[in-house]
mmCIF file of C-alpha atoms in Angstrom:
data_model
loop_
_atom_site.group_PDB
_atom_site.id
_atom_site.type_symbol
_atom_site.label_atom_id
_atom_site.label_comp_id
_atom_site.label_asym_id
_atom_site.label_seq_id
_atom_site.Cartn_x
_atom_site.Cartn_y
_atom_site.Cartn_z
ATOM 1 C CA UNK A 75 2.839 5.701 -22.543
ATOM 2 C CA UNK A 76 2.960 1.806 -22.390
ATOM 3 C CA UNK A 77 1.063 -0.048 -25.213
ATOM 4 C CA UNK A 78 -1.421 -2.881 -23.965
ATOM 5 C CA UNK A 79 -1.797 -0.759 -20.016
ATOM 6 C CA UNK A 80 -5.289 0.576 -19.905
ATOM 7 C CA UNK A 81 -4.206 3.059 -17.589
ATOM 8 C CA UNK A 82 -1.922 4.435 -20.063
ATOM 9 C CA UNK A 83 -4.553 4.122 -22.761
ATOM 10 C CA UNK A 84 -7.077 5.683 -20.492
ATOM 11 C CA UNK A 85 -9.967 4.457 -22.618
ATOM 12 C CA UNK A 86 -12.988 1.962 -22.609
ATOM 13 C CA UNK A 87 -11.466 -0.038 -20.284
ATOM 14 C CA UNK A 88 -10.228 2.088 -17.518
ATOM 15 C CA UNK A 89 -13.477 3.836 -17.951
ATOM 16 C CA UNK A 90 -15.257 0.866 -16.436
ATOM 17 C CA UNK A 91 -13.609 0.944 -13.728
ATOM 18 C CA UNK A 92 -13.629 3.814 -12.277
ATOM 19 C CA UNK A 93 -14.376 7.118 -13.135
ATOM 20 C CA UNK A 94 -11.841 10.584 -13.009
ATOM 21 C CA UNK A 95 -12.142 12.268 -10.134
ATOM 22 C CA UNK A 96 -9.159 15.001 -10.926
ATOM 23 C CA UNK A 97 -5.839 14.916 -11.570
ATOM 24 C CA UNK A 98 -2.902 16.107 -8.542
ATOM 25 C CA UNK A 99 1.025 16.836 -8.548
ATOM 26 C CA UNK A 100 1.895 13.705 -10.176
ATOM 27 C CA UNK A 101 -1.106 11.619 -10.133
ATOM 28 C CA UNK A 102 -4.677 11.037 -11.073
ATOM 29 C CA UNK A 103 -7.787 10.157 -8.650
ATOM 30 C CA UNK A 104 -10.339 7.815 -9.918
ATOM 31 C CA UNK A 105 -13.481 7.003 -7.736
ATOM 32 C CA UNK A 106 -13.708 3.117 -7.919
ATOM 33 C CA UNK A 107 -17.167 2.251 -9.907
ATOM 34 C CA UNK A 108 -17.458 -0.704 -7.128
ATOM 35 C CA UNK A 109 -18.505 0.986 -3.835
ATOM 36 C CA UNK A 110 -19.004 -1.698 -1.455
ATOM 37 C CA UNK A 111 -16.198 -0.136 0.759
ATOM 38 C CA UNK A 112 -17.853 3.470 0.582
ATOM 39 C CA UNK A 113 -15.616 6.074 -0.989
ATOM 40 C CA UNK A 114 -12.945 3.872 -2.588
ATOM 41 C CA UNK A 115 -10.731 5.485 -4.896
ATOM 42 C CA UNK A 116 -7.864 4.764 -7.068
ATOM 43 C CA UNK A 117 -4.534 6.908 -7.252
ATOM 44 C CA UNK A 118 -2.898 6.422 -10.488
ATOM 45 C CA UNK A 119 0.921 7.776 -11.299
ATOM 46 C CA UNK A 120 0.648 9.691 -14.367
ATOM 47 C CA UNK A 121 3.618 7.923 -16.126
ATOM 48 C CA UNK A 122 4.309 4.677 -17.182
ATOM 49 C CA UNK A 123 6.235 3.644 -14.046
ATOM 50 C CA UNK A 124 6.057 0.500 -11.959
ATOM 51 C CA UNK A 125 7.359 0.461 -8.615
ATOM 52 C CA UNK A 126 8.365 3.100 -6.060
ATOM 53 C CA UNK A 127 11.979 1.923 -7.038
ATOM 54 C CA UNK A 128 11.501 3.230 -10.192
ATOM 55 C CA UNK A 129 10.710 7.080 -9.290
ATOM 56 C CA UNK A 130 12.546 9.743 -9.070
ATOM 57 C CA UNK A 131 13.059 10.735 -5.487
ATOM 58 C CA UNK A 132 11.301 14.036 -6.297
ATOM 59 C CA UNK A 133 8.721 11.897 -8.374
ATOM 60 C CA UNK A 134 8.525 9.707 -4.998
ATOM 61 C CA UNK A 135 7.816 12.556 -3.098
ATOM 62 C CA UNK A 136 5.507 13.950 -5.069
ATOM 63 C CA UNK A 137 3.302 10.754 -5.111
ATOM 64 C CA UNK A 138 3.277 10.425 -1.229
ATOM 65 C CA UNK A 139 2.155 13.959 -0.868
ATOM 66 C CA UNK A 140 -0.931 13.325 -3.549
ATOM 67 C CA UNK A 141 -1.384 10.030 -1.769
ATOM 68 C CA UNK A 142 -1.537 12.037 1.805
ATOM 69 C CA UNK A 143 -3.842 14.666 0.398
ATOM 70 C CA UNK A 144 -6.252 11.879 -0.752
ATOM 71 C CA UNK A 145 -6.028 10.151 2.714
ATOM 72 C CA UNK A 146 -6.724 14.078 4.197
ATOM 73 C CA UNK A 147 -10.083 13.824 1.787
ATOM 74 C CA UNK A 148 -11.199 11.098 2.372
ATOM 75 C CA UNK A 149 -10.969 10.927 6.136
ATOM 76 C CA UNK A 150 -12.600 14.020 6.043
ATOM 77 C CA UNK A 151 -15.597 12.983 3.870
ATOM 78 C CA UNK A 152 -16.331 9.615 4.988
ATOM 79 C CA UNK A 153 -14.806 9.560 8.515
ATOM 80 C CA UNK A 154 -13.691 5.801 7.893
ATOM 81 C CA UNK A 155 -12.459 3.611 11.017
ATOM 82 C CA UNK A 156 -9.023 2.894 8.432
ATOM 83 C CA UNK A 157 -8.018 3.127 5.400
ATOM 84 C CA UNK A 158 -6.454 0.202 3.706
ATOM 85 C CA UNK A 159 -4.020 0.750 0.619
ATOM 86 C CA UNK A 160 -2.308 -1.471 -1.522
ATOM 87 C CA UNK A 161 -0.271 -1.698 -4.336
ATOM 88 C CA UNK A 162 -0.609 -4.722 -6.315
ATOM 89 C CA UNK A 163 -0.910 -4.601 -10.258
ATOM 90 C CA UNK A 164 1.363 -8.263 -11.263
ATOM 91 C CA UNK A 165 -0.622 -8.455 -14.529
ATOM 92 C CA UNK A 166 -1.658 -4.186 -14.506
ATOM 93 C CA UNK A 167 1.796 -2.987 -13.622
ATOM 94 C CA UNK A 168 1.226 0.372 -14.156
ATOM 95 C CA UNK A 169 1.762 1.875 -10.546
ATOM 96 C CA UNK A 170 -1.250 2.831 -8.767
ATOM 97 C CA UNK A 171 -3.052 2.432 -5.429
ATOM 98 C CA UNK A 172 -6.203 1.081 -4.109
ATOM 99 C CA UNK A 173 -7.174 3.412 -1.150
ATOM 100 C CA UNK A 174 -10.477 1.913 0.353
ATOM 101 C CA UNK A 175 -11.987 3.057 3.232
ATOM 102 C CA UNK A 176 -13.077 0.373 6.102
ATOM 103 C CA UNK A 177 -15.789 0.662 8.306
ATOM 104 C CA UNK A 178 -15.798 -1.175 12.289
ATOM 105 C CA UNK A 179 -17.990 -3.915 12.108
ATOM 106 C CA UNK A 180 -18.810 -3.720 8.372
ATOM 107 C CA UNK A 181 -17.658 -5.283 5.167
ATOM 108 C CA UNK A 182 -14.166 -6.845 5.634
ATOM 109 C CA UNK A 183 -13.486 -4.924 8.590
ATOM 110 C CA UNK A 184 -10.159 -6.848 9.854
ATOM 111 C CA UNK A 185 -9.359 -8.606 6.967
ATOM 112 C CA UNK A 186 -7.689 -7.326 3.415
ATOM 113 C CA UNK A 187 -10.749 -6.130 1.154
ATOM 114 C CA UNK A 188 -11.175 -8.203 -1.892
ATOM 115 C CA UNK A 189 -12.570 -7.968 -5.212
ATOM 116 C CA UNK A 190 -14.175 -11.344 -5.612
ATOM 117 C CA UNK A 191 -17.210 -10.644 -4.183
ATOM 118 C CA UNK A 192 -20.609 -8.954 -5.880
ATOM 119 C CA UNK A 193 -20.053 -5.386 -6.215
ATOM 120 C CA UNK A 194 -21.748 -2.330 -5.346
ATOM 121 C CA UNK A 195 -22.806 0.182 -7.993
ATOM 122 C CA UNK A 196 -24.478 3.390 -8.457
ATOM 123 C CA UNK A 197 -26.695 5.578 -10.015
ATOM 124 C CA UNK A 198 -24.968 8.010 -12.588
ATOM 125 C CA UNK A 199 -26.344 10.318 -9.849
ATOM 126 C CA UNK A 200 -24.948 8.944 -7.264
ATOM 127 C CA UNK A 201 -21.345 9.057 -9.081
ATOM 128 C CA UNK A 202 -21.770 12.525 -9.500
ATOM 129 C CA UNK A 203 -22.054 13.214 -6.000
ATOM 130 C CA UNK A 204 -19.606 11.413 -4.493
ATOM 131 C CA UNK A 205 -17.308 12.714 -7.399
ATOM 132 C CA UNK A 206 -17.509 16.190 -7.029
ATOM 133 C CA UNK A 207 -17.494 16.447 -3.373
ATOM 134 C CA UNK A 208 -14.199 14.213 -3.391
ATOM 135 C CA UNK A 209 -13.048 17.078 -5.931
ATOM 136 C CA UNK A 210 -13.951 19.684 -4.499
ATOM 137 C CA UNK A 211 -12.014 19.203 -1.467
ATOM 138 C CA UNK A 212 -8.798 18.122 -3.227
ATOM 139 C CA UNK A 213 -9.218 21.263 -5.188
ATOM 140 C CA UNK A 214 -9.441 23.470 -2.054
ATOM 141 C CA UNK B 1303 3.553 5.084 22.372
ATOM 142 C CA UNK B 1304 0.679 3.246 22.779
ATOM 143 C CA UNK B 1305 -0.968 0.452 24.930
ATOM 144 C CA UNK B 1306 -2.168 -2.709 23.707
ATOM 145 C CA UNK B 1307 -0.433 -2.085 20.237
ATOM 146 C CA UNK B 1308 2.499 -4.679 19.971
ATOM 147 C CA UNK B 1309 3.788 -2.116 17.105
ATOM 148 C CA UNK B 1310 4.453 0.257 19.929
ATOM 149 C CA UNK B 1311 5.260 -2.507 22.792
ATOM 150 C CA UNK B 1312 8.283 -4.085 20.978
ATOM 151 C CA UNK B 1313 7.929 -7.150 22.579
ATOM 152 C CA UNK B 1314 7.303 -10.935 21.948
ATOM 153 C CA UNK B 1315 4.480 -10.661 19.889
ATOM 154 C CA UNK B 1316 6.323 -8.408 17.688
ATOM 155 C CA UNK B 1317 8.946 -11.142 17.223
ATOM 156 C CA UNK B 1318 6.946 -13.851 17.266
ATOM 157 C CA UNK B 1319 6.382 -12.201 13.803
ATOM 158 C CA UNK B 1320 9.142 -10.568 12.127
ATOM 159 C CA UNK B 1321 12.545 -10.147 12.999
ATOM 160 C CA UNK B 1322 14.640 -6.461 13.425
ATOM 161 C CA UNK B 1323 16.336 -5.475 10.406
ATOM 162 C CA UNK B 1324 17.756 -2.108 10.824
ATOM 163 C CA UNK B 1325 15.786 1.978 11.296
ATOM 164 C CA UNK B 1326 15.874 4.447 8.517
ATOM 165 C CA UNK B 1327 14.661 7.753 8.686
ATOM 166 C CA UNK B 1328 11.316 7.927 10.188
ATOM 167 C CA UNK B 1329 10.445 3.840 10.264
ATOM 168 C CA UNK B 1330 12.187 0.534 10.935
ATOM 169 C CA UNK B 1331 12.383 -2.254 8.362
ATOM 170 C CA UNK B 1332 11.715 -5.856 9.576
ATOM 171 C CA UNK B 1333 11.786 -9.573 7.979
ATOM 172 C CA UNK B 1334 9.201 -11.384 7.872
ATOM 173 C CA UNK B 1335 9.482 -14.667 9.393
ATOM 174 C CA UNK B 1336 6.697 -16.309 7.435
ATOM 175 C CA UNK B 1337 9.426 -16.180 3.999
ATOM 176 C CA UNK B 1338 6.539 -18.026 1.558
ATOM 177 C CA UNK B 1339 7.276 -14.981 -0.212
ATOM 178 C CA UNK B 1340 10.912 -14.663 -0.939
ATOM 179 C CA UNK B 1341 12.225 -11.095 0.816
ATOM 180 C CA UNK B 1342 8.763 -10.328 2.245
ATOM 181 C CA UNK B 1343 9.317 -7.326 4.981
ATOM 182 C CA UNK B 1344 7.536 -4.805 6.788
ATOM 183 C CA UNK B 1345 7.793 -1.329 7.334
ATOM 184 C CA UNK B 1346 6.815 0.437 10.155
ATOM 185 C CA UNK B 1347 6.758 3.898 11.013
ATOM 186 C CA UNK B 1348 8.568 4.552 14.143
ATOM 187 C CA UNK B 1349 5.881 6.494 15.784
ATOM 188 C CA UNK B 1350 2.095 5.512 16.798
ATOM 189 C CA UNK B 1351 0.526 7.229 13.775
ATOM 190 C CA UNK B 1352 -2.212 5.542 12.381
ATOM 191 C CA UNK B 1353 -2.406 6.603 8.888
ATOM 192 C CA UNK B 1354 -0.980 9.202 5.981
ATOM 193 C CA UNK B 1355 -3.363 11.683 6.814
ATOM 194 C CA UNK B 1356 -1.886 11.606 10.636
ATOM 195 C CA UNK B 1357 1.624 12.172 9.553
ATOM 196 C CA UNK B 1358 2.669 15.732 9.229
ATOM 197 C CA UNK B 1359 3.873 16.717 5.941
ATOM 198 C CA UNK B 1360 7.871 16.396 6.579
ATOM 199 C CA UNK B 1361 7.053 12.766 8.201
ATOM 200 C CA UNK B 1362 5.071 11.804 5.078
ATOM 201 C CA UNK B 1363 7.587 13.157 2.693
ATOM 202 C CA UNK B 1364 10.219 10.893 5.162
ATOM 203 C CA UNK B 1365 8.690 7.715 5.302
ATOM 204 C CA UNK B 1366 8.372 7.538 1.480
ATOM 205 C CA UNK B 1367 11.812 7.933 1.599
ATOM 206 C CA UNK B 1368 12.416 5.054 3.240
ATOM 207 C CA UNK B 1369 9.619 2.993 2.035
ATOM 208 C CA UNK B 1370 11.497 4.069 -1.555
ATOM 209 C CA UNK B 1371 15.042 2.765 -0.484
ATOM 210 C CA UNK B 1372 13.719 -0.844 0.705
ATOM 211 C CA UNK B 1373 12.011 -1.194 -2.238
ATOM 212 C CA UNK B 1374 14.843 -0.273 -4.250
ATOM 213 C CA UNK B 1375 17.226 -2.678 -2.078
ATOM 214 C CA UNK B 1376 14.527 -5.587 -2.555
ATOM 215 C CA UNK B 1377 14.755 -5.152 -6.461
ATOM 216 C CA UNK B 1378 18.416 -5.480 -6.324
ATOM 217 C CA UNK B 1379 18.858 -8.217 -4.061
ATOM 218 C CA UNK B 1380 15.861 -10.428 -5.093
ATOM 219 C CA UNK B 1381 14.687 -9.425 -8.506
ATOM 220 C CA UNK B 1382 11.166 -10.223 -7.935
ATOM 221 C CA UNK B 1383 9.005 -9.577 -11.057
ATOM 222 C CA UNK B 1384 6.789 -7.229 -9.114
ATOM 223 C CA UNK B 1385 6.434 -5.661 -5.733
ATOM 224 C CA UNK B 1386 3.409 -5.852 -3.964
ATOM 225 C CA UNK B 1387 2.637 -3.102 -0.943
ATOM 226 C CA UNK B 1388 -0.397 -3.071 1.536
ATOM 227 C CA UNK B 1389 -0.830 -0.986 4.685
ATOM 228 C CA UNK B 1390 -4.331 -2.816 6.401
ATOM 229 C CA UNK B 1391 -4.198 -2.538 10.114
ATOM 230 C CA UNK B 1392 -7.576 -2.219 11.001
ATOM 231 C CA UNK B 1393 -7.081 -3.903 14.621
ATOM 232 C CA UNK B 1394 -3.529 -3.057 14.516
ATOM 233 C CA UNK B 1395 -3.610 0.152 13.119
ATOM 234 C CA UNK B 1396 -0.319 1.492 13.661
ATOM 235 C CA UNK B 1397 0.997 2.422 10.745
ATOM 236 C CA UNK B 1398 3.373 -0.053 8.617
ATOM 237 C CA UNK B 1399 3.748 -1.421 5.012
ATOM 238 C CA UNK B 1400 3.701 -5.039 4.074
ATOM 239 C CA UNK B 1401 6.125 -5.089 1.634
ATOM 240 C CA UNK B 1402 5.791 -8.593 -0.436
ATOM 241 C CA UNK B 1403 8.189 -9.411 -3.231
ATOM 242 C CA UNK B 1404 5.998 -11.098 -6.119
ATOM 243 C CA UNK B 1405 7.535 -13.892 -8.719
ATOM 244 C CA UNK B 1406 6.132 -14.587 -12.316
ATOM 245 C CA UNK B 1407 3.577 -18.032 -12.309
ATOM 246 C CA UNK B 1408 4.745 -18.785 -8.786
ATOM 247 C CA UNK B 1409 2.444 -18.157 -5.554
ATOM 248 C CA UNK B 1410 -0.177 -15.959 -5.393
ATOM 249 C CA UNK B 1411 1.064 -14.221 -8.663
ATOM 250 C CA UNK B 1412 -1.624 -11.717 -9.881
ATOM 251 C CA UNK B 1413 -3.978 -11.940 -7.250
ATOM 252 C CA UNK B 1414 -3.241 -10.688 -3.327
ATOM 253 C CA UNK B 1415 -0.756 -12.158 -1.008
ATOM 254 C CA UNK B 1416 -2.964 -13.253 1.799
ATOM 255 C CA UNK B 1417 -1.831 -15.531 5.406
ATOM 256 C CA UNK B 1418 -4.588 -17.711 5.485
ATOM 257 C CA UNK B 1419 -2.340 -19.906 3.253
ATOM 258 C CA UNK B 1420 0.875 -22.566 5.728
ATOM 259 C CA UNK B 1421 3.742 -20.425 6.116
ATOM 260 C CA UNK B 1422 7.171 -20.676 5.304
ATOM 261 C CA UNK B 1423 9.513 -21.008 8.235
ATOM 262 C CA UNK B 1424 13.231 -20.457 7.787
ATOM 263 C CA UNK B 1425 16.046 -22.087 10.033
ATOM 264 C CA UNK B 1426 17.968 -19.238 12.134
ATOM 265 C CA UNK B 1427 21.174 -19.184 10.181
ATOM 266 C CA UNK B 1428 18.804 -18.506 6.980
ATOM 267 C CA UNK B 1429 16.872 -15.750 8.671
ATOM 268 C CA UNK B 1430 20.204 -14.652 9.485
ATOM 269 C CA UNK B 1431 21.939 -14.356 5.844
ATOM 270 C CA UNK B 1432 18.302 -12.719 4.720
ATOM 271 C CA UNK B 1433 19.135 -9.932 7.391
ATOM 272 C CA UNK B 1434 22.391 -9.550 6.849
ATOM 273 C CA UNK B 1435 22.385 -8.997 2.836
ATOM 274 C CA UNK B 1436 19.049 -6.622 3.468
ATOM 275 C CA UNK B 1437 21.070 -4.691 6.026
ATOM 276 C CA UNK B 1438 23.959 -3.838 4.727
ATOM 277 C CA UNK B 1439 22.340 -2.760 1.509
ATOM 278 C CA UNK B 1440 20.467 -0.862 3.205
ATOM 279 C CA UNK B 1441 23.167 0.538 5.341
ATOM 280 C CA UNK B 1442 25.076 1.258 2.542
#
């Protein structure tokens, strides 16, 4: 737990965000509260850790198997022509991924998705939707 | 192997872009030529896969290795303040990591790497010693 890292404080912050999807081996799934690329998620390590350097190997392998599983999901849900992930976090070092489904022909399609653009948000509703079916199939 | 992806063909397009470092496990680790970010490499997986969820379990588990062990090797030999990681692909969607070495208040520091920005071109003898020292570390 890392003072002044809103995904270790898990509060207010983080909240807007994204929203908890469930929690795997190692990790956490968030769905992304901006969903212009349709069924973007976020996969959070648990702990305070901030590169792939600084895992364990079992830790390591633990994370690409929750990461895989999402990928499974996800493919599976949304049928997506790709999925982009990345790993960025200079100034939110906490490591976690952005794993955002891309559509042919549709927003950003062949270029890295980007955040400076007008978002796309949803109905508490909606959330709940695309929430629980997300869950329910990593729970399965 | 696959047509029409220059991932799979090997060939001048492939080195018009990065240069051959050395294979791990499941993947092969190249430079990349355009050095505006100090280390910047790119891992590919060895086999025409086009994302996690297409990789069986062992292969996952395999190439997280090795995605692991360069990033461990870039920490040591360039220190960079963060590590950024992006898989995009969507018209060259075999699957491979940008791996881009990140330095405190100098380019692109918290926000994406991107391309559309000159690039950096090394001499040969430079892209050389960058091989070399990434090699053998990761050799070792």
């Amino acid at each position: 737990m890392k003072e002044n890292c809103f995904y270790c404080e898990d509060g207010e912050k983080r909240r807007s965000l994204m929203i908890e999807i469930c929690k795997l081996e190692v990790s956490t799934v968030y769905l992304n509260k901006d969903q212009k690329h349709k069924g973007r998620c976020v996969l959070k390590f648990n702990e305070h850790k901030t590169d792939f350097s600084a895992l364990t190997p079992e830790e390591n392998a633990a994370f690409a198997r929750d990461l895989r599983k999402l990928a499974c999901v996800l493919n599976k849900l949304y049928c997506p022509d790709k999925i982009n992930y990345a790993v960025y976090g200079d100034l939110v070092p906490h490591l976690h991924v952005h794993v955002v489904p891309k559509y042919k022909d549709a927003l950003q399609w062949g270029g890295p998705f980007t955040d400076d653009i007008e978002k796309k948000l949803l109905t508490p509703n909606e959330y709940e939707i695309e929430v629980s079916r997300i869950r329910k199939e990593l729970e399965s």
